[in-house]
GROMACS .gro file of C-alpha atoms in nm:
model
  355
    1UNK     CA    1 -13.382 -11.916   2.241
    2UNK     CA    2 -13.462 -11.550   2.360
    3UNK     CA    3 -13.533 -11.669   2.735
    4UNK     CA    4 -13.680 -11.322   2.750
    5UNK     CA    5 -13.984 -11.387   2.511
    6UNK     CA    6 -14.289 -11.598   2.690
    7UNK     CA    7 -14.356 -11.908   2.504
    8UNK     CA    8 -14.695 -11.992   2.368
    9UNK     CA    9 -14.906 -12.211   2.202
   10UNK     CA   10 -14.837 -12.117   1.896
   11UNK     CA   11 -14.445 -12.140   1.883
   12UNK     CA   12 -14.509 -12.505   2.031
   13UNK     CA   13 -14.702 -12.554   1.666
   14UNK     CA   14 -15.056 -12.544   1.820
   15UNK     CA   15 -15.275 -12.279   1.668
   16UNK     CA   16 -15.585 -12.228   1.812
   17UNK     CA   17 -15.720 -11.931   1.596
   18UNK     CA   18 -15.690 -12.209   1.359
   19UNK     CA   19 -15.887 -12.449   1.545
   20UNK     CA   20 -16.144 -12.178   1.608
   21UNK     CA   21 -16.170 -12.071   1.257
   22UNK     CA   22 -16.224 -12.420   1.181
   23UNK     CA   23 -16.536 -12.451   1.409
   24UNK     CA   24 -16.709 -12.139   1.251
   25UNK     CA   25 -16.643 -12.341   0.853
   26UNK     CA   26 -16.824 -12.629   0.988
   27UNK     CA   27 -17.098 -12.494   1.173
   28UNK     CA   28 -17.310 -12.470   0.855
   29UNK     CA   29 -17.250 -12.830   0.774
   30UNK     CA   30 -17.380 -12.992   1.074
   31UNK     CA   31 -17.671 -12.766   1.139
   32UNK     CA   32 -17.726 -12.949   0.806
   33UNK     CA   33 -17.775 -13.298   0.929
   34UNK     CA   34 -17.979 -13.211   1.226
   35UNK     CA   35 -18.282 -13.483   1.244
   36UNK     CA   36 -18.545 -13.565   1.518
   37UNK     CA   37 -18.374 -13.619   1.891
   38UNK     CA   38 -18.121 -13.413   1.716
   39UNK     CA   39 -18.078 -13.031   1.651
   40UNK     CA   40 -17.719 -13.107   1.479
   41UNK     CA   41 -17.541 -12.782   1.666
   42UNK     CA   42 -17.187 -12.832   1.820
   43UNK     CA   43 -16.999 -12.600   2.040
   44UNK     CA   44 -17.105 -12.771   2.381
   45UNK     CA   45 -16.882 -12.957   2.556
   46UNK     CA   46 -17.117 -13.277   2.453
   47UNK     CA   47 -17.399 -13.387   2.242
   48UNK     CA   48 -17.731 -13.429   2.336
   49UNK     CA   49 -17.972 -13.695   2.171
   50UNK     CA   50 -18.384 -13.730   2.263
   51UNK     CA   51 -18.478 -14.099   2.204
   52UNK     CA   52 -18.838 -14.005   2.285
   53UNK     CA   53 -18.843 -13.710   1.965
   54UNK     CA   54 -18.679 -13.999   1.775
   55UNK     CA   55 -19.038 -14.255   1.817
   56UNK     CA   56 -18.849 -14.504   2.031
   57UNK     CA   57 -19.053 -14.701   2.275
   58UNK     CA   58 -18.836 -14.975   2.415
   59UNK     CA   59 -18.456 -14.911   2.289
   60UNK     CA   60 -18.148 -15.055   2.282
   61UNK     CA   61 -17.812 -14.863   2.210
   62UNK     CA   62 -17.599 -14.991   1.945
   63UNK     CA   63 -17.261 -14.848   1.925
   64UNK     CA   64 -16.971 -14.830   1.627
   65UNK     CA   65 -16.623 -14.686   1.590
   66UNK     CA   66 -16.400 -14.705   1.294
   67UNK     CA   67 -16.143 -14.543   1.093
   68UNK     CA   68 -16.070 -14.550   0.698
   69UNK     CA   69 -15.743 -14.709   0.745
   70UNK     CA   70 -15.464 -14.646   0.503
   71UNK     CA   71 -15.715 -14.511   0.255
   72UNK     CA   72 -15.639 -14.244   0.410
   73UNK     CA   73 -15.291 -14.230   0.283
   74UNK     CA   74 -15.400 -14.234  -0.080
   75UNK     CA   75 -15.638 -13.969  -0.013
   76UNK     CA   76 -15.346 -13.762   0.124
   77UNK     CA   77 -15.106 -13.896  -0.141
   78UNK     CA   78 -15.388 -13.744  -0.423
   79UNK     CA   79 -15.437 -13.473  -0.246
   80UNK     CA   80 -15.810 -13.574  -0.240
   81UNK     CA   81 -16.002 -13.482   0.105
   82UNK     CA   82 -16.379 -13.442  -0.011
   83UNK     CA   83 -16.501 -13.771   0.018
   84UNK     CA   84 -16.284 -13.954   0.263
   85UNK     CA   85 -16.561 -13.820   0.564
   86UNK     CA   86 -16.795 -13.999   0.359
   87UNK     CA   87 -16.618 -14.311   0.427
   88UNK     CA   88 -16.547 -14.245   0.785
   89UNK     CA   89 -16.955 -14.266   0.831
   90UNK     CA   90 -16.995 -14.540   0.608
   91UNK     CA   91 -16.783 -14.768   0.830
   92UNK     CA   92 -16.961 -14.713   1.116
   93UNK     CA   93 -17.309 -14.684   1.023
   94UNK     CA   94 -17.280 -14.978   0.813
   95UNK     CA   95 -17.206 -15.197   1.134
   96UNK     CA   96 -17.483 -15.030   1.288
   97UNK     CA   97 -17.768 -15.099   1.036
   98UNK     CA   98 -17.658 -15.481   1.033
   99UNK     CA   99 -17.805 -15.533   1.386
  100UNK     CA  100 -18.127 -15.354   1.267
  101UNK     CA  101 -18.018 -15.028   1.448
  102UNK     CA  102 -18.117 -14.663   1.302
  103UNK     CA  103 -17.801 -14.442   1.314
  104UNK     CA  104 -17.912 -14.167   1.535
  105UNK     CA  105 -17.573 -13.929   1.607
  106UNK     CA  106 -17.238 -13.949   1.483
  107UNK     CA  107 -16.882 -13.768   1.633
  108UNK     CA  108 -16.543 -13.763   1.475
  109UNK     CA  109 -16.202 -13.729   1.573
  110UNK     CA  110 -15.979 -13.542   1.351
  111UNK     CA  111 -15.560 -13.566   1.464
  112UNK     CA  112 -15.285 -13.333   1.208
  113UNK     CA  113 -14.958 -13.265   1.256
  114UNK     CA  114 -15.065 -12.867   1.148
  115UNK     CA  115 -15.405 -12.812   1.104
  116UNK     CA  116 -15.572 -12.641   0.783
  117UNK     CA  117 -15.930 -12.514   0.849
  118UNK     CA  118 -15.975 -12.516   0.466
  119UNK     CA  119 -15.849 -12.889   0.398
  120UNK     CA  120 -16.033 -13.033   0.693
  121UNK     CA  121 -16.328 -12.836   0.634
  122UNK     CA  122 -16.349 -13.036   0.314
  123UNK     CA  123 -16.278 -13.368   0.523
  124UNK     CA  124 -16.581 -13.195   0.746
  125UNK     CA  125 -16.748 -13.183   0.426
  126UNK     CA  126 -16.757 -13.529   0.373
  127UNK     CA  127 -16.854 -13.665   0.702
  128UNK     CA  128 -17.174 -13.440   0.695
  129UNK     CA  129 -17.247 -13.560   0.367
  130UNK     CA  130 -17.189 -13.973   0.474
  131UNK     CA  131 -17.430 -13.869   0.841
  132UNK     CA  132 -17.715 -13.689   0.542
  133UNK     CA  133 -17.706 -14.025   0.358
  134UNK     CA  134 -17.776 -14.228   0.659
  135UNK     CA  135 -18.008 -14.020   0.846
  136UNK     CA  136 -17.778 -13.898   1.170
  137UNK     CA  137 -17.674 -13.587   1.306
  138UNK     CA  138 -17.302 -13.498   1.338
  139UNK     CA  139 -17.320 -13.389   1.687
  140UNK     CA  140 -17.013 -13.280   1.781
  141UNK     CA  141 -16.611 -13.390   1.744
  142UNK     CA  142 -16.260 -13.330   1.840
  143UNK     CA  143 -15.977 -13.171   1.667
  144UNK     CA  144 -15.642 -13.237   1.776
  145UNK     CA  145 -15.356 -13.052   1.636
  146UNK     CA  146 -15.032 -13.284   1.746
  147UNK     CA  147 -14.726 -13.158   1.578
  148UNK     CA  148 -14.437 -13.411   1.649
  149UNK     CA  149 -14.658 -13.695   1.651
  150UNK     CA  150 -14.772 -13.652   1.301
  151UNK     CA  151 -14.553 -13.477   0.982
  152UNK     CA  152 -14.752 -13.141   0.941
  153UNK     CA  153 -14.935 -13.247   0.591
  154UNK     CA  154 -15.068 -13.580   0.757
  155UNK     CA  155 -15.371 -13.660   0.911
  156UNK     CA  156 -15.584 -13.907   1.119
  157UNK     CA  157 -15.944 -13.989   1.146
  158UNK     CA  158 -16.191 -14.185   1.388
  159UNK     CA  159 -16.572 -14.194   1.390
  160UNK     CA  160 -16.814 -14.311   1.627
  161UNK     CA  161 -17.186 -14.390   1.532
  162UNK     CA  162 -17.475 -14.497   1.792
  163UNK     CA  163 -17.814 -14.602   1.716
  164UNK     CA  164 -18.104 -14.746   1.843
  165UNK     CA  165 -18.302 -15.050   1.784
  166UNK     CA  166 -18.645 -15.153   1.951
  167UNK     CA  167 -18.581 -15.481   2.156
  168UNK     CA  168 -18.756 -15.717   1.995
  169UNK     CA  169 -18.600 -15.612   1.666
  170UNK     CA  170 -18.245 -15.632   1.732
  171UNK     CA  171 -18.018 -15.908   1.430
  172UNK     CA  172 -17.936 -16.123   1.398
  173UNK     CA  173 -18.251 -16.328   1.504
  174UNK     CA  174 -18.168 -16.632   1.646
  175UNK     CA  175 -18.369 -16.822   1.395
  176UNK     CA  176 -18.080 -16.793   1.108
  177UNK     CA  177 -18.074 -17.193   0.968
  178UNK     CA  178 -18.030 -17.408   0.688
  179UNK     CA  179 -18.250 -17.311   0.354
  180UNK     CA  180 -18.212 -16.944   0.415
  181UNK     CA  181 -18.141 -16.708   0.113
  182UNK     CA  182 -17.827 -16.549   0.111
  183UNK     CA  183 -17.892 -16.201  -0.084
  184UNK     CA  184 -17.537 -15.917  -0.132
  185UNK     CA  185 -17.588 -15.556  -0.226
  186UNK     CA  186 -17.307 -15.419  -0.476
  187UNK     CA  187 -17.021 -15.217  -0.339
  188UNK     CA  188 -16.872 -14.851  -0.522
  189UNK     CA  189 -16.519 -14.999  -0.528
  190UNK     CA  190 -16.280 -15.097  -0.269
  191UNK     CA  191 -16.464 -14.956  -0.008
  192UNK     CA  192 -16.236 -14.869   0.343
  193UNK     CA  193 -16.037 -15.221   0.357
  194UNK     CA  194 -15.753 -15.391   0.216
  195UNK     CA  195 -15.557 -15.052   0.106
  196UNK     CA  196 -15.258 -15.190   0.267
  197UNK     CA  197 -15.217 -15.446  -0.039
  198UNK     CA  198 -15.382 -15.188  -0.284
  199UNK     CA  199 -15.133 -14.958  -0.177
  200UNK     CA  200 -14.843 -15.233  -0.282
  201UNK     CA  201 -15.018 -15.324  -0.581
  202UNK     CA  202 -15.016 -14.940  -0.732
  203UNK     CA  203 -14.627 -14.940  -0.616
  204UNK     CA  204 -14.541 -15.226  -0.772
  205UNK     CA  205 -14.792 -15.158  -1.104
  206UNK     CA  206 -14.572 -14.867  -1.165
  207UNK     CA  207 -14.887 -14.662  -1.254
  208UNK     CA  208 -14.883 -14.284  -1.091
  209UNK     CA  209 -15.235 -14.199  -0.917
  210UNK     CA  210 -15.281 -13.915  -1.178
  211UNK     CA  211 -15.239 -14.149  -1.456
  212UNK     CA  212 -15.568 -14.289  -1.603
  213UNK     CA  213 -15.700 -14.564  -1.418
  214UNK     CA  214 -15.641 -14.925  -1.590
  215UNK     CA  215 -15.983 -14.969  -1.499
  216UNK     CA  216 -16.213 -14.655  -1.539
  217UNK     CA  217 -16.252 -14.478  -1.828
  218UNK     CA  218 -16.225 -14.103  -1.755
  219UNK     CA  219 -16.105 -14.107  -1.398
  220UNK     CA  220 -15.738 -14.090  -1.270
  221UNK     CA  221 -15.580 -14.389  -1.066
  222UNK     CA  222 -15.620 -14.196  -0.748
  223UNK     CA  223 -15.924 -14.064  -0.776
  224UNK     CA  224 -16.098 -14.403  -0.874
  225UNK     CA  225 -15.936 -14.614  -0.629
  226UNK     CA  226 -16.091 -14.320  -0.353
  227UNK     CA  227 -16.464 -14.385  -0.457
  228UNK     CA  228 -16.614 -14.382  -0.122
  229UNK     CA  229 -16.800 -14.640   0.052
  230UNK     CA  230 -17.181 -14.717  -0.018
  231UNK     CA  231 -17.398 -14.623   0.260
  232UNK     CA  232 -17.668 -14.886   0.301
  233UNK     CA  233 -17.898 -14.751   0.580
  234UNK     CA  234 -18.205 -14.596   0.432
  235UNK     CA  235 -18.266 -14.899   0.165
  236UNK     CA  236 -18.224 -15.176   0.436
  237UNK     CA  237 -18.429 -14.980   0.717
  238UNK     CA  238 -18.703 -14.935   0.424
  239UNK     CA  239 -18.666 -15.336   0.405
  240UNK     CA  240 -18.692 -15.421   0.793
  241UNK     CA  241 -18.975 -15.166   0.825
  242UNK     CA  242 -19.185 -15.342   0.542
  243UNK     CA  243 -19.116 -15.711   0.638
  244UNK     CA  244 -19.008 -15.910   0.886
  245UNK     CA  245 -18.799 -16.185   0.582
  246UNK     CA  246 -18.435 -16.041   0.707
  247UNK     CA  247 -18.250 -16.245   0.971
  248UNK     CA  248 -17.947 -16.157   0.958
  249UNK     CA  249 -17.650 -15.862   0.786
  250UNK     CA  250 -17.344 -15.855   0.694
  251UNK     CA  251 -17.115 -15.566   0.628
  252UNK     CA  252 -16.841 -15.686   0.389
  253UNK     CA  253 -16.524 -15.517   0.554
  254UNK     CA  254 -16.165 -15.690   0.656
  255UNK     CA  255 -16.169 -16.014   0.630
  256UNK     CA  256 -16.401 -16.011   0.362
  257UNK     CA  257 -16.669 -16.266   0.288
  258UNK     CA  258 -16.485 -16.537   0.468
  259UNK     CA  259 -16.423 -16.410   0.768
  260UNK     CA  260 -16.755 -16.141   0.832
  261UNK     CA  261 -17.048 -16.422   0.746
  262UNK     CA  262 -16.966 -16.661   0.988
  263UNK     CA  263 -17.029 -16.372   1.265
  264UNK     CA  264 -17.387 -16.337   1.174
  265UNK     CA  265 -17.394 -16.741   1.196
  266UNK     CA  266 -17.513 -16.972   1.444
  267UNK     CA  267 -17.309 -17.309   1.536
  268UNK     CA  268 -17.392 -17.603   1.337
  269UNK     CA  269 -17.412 -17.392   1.007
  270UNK     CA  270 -17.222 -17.284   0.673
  271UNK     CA  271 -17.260 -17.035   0.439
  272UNK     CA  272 -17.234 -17.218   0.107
  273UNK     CA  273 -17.148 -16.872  -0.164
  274UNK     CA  274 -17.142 -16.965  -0.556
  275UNK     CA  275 -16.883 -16.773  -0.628
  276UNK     CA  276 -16.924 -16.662  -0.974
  277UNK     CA  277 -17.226 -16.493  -0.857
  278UNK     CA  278 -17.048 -16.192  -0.693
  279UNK     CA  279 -17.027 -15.886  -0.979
  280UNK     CA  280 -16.678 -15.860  -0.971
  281UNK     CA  281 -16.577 -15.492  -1.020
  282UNK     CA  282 -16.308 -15.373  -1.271
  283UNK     CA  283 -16.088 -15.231  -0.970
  284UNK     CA  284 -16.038 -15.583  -0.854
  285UNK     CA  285 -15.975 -15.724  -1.180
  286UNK     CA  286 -15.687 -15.471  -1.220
  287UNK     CA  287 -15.570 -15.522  -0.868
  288UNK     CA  288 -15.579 -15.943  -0.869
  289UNK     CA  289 -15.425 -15.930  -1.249
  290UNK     CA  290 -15.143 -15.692  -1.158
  291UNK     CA  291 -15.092 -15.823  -0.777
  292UNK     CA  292 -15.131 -16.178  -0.857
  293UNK     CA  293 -15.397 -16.209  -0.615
  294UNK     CA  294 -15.522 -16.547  -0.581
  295UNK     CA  295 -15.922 -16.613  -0.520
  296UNK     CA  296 -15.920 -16.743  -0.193
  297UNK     CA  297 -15.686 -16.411  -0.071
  298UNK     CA  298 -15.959 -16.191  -0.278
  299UNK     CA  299 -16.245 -16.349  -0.119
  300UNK     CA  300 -16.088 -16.292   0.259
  301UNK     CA  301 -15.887 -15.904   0.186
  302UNK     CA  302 -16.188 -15.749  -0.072
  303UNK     CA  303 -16.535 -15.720  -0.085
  304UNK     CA  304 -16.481 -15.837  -0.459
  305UNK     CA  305 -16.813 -15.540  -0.522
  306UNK     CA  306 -17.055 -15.731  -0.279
  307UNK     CA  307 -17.028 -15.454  -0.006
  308UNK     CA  308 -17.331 -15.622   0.230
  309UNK     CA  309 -17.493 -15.978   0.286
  310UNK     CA  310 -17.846 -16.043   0.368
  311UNK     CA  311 -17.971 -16.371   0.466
  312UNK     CA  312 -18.348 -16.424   0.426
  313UNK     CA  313 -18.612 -16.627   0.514
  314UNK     CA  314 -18.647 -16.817   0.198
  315UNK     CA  315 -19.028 -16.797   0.145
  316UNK     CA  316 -18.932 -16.407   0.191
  317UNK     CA  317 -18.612 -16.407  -0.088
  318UNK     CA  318 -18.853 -16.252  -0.352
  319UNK     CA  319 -19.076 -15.993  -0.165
  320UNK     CA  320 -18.707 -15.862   0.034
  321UNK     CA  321 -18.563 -15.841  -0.334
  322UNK     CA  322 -18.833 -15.677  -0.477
  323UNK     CA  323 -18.855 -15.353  -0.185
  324UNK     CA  324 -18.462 -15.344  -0.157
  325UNK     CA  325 -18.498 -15.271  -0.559
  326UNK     CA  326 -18.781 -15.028  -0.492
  327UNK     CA  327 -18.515 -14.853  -0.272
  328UNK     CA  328 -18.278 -14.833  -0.531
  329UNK     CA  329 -18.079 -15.167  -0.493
  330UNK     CA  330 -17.942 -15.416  -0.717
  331UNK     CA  331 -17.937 -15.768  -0.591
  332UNK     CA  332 -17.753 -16.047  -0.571
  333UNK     CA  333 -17.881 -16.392  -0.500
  334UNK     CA  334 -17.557 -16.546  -0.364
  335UNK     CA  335 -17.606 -16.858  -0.187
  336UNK     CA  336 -17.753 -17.018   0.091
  337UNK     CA  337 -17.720 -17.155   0.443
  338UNK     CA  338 -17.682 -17.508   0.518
  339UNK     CA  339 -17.641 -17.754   0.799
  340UNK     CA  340 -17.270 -17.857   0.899
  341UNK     CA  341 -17.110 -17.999   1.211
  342UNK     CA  342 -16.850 -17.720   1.405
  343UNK     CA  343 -16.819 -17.350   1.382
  344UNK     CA  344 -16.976 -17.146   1.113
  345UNK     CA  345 -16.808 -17.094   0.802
  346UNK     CA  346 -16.814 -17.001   0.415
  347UNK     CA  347 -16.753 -17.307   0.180
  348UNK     CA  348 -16.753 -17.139  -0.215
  349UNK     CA  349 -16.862 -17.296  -0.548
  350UNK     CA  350 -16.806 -17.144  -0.836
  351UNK     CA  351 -16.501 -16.938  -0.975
  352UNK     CA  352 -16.473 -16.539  -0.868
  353UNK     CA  353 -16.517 -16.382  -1.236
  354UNK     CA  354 -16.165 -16.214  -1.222
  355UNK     CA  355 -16.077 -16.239  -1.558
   0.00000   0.00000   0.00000
């Protein structure tokens, strides 16, 4: 070392021009998701949201965080970054929208080992897209360029979502019991979850992610297994605004249907799903034939392409059905909830349609 050169930033592998340029790509994509509370500008050293612009009288906060998980390995591994924001917002808004909240702002957290504007503009890219879809402004963000913690083409992602709900609206109600409906909403795919074992099932299936995919006609392995998560905010809030039928959500994530209906649950109540009422997607077809995935891991890893649970007052099954279709929605009539003695659970009938 030429102890008579200063140091800087830069030779540590930090570039700030980079960081800066980055800032001025995605300035035009969050002005684009600015909403009411919300002018959707970042630059401050914080985001500021108005409740009172957004028509709240008597709010409570509802707050999310969540990542992608090792999706977004395969999205690094296809060299895909477009969509994987989309995802990042899907997680967390989803959770929100199951206690009746409105997403409201959204910030993300974006770690590299080098950081190029261009590639996470497109990540940028994504995220605005995914806070569009579900009504919230991107408000701001960090970018953290970390060489030595991460190799310099890898890259790390966290999102954080609040929203607000008015008091007396908040889900689940506590009124969830035996003879509700229990409606699901389709997923896009594999959604965020369960890309450890996808991950091991494309290794061991010996098929390269820009082969064809097994299961989708026209799309390459990696591309199709990337399809990002559905966004379910705008159809459900159009639901809870026109009736008062829902009780209770559930976002199918890890753990699937076994382990995320029982939170919505009271004691002294079950969940009884028919299975072979889910619409089993190709994707999980391909991944249970060439894994040799049994059912019961399916049911508790995937969303199996139901990628949210409603439960319903029963009297209220066919009106809920009926606007959640206006909105755009196919539905599902999966089940209902029963009596039992202990903790809530999910009992299945039926056999998941995996052939």
């Amino acid at each position: 070392m030429n102890k008579n050169k200063g140091l800087s930033y830069r030779d540590a592998g930090v570039d700030i021009d980079a960081g800066n340029r980055l800032v001025d790509l995605i300035k035009p994509l969050t002005r684009a998701t600015a909403r009411p509370g919300a002018d959707g500008s970042i630059g401050g050293f914080g985001g500021v949201f108005d409740l009172a612009k957004a028509g709240y009288r008597d709010p409570l906060l509802v707050a999310a965080t969540d990542g992608v998980g090792t999706k977004l390995k395969l999205a690094i591994d296809a060299d895909k970054h477009d969509t994987i924001g989309i995802d990042l917002v899907a997680m967390s808004v989803n959770d929100l929208i199951v206690q009746g909240a409105e997403p409201l702002l959204f910030l993300d957290y974006y770690a590299c080992g080098k950081l190029n504007p261009e590639r996470a503009r497109d990540v940028v890219a994504g995220i605005a897209s995914g806070c569009k879809e579900a009504g919230c402004a991107l408000v701001g963000g960090e970018t953290a360029e970390m060489p030595g913690l991460y190799a310099a083409e890898d890259y790390d992602l966290a999102g954080f979502a609040l929203g607000a709900v008015e008091r007396d609206k908040l889900l689940p109600r506590k009124d969830v019991g035996a003879g509700d409906v229990i409606l699901g909403l389709p997923s896009s795919g594999v959604h965020s979850n369960g890309f450890s074992l996808v991950r091991r099932v494309v290794a061991e299936s010996g098929v390269a992610l820009v082969a064809d995919a097994p299961f989708a006609k026209g799309e390459k392995l990696g591309h199709a297994l990337l399809a990002p998560t559905r966004i379910y905010v705008k159809a459900i809030l159009a639901a809870l605004k026109a009736s008062d039928g829902i009780k209770a959500l559930a976002h199918i994530t890890g753990g699937g249907f076994t382990d995320n209906i029982p939170r919505v649950l009271p004691d002294g109540t079950v969940a009884k799903i028919d299975s072979s009422n889910i619409p089993v997607l190709p994707v999980f077809k391909w991944l249970a034939r060439e894994g040799n995935i049994v059912e019961g891991e399916m049911l508790r890893t995937f969303n199996c392409g139901i990628g949210m649970v409603i439960v319903v007052a029963a009297r209220e099954a066919d009106a809920i059905t009926a606007l959640l279709i206006k909105a755009g929605e196919k539905v599902s009539r999966l089940g209902e909830i029963a009596k039992a003695d202990g903790e809530p659970r999910v009992i299945y009938s039926g056999k998941l349609g995996l052939q």
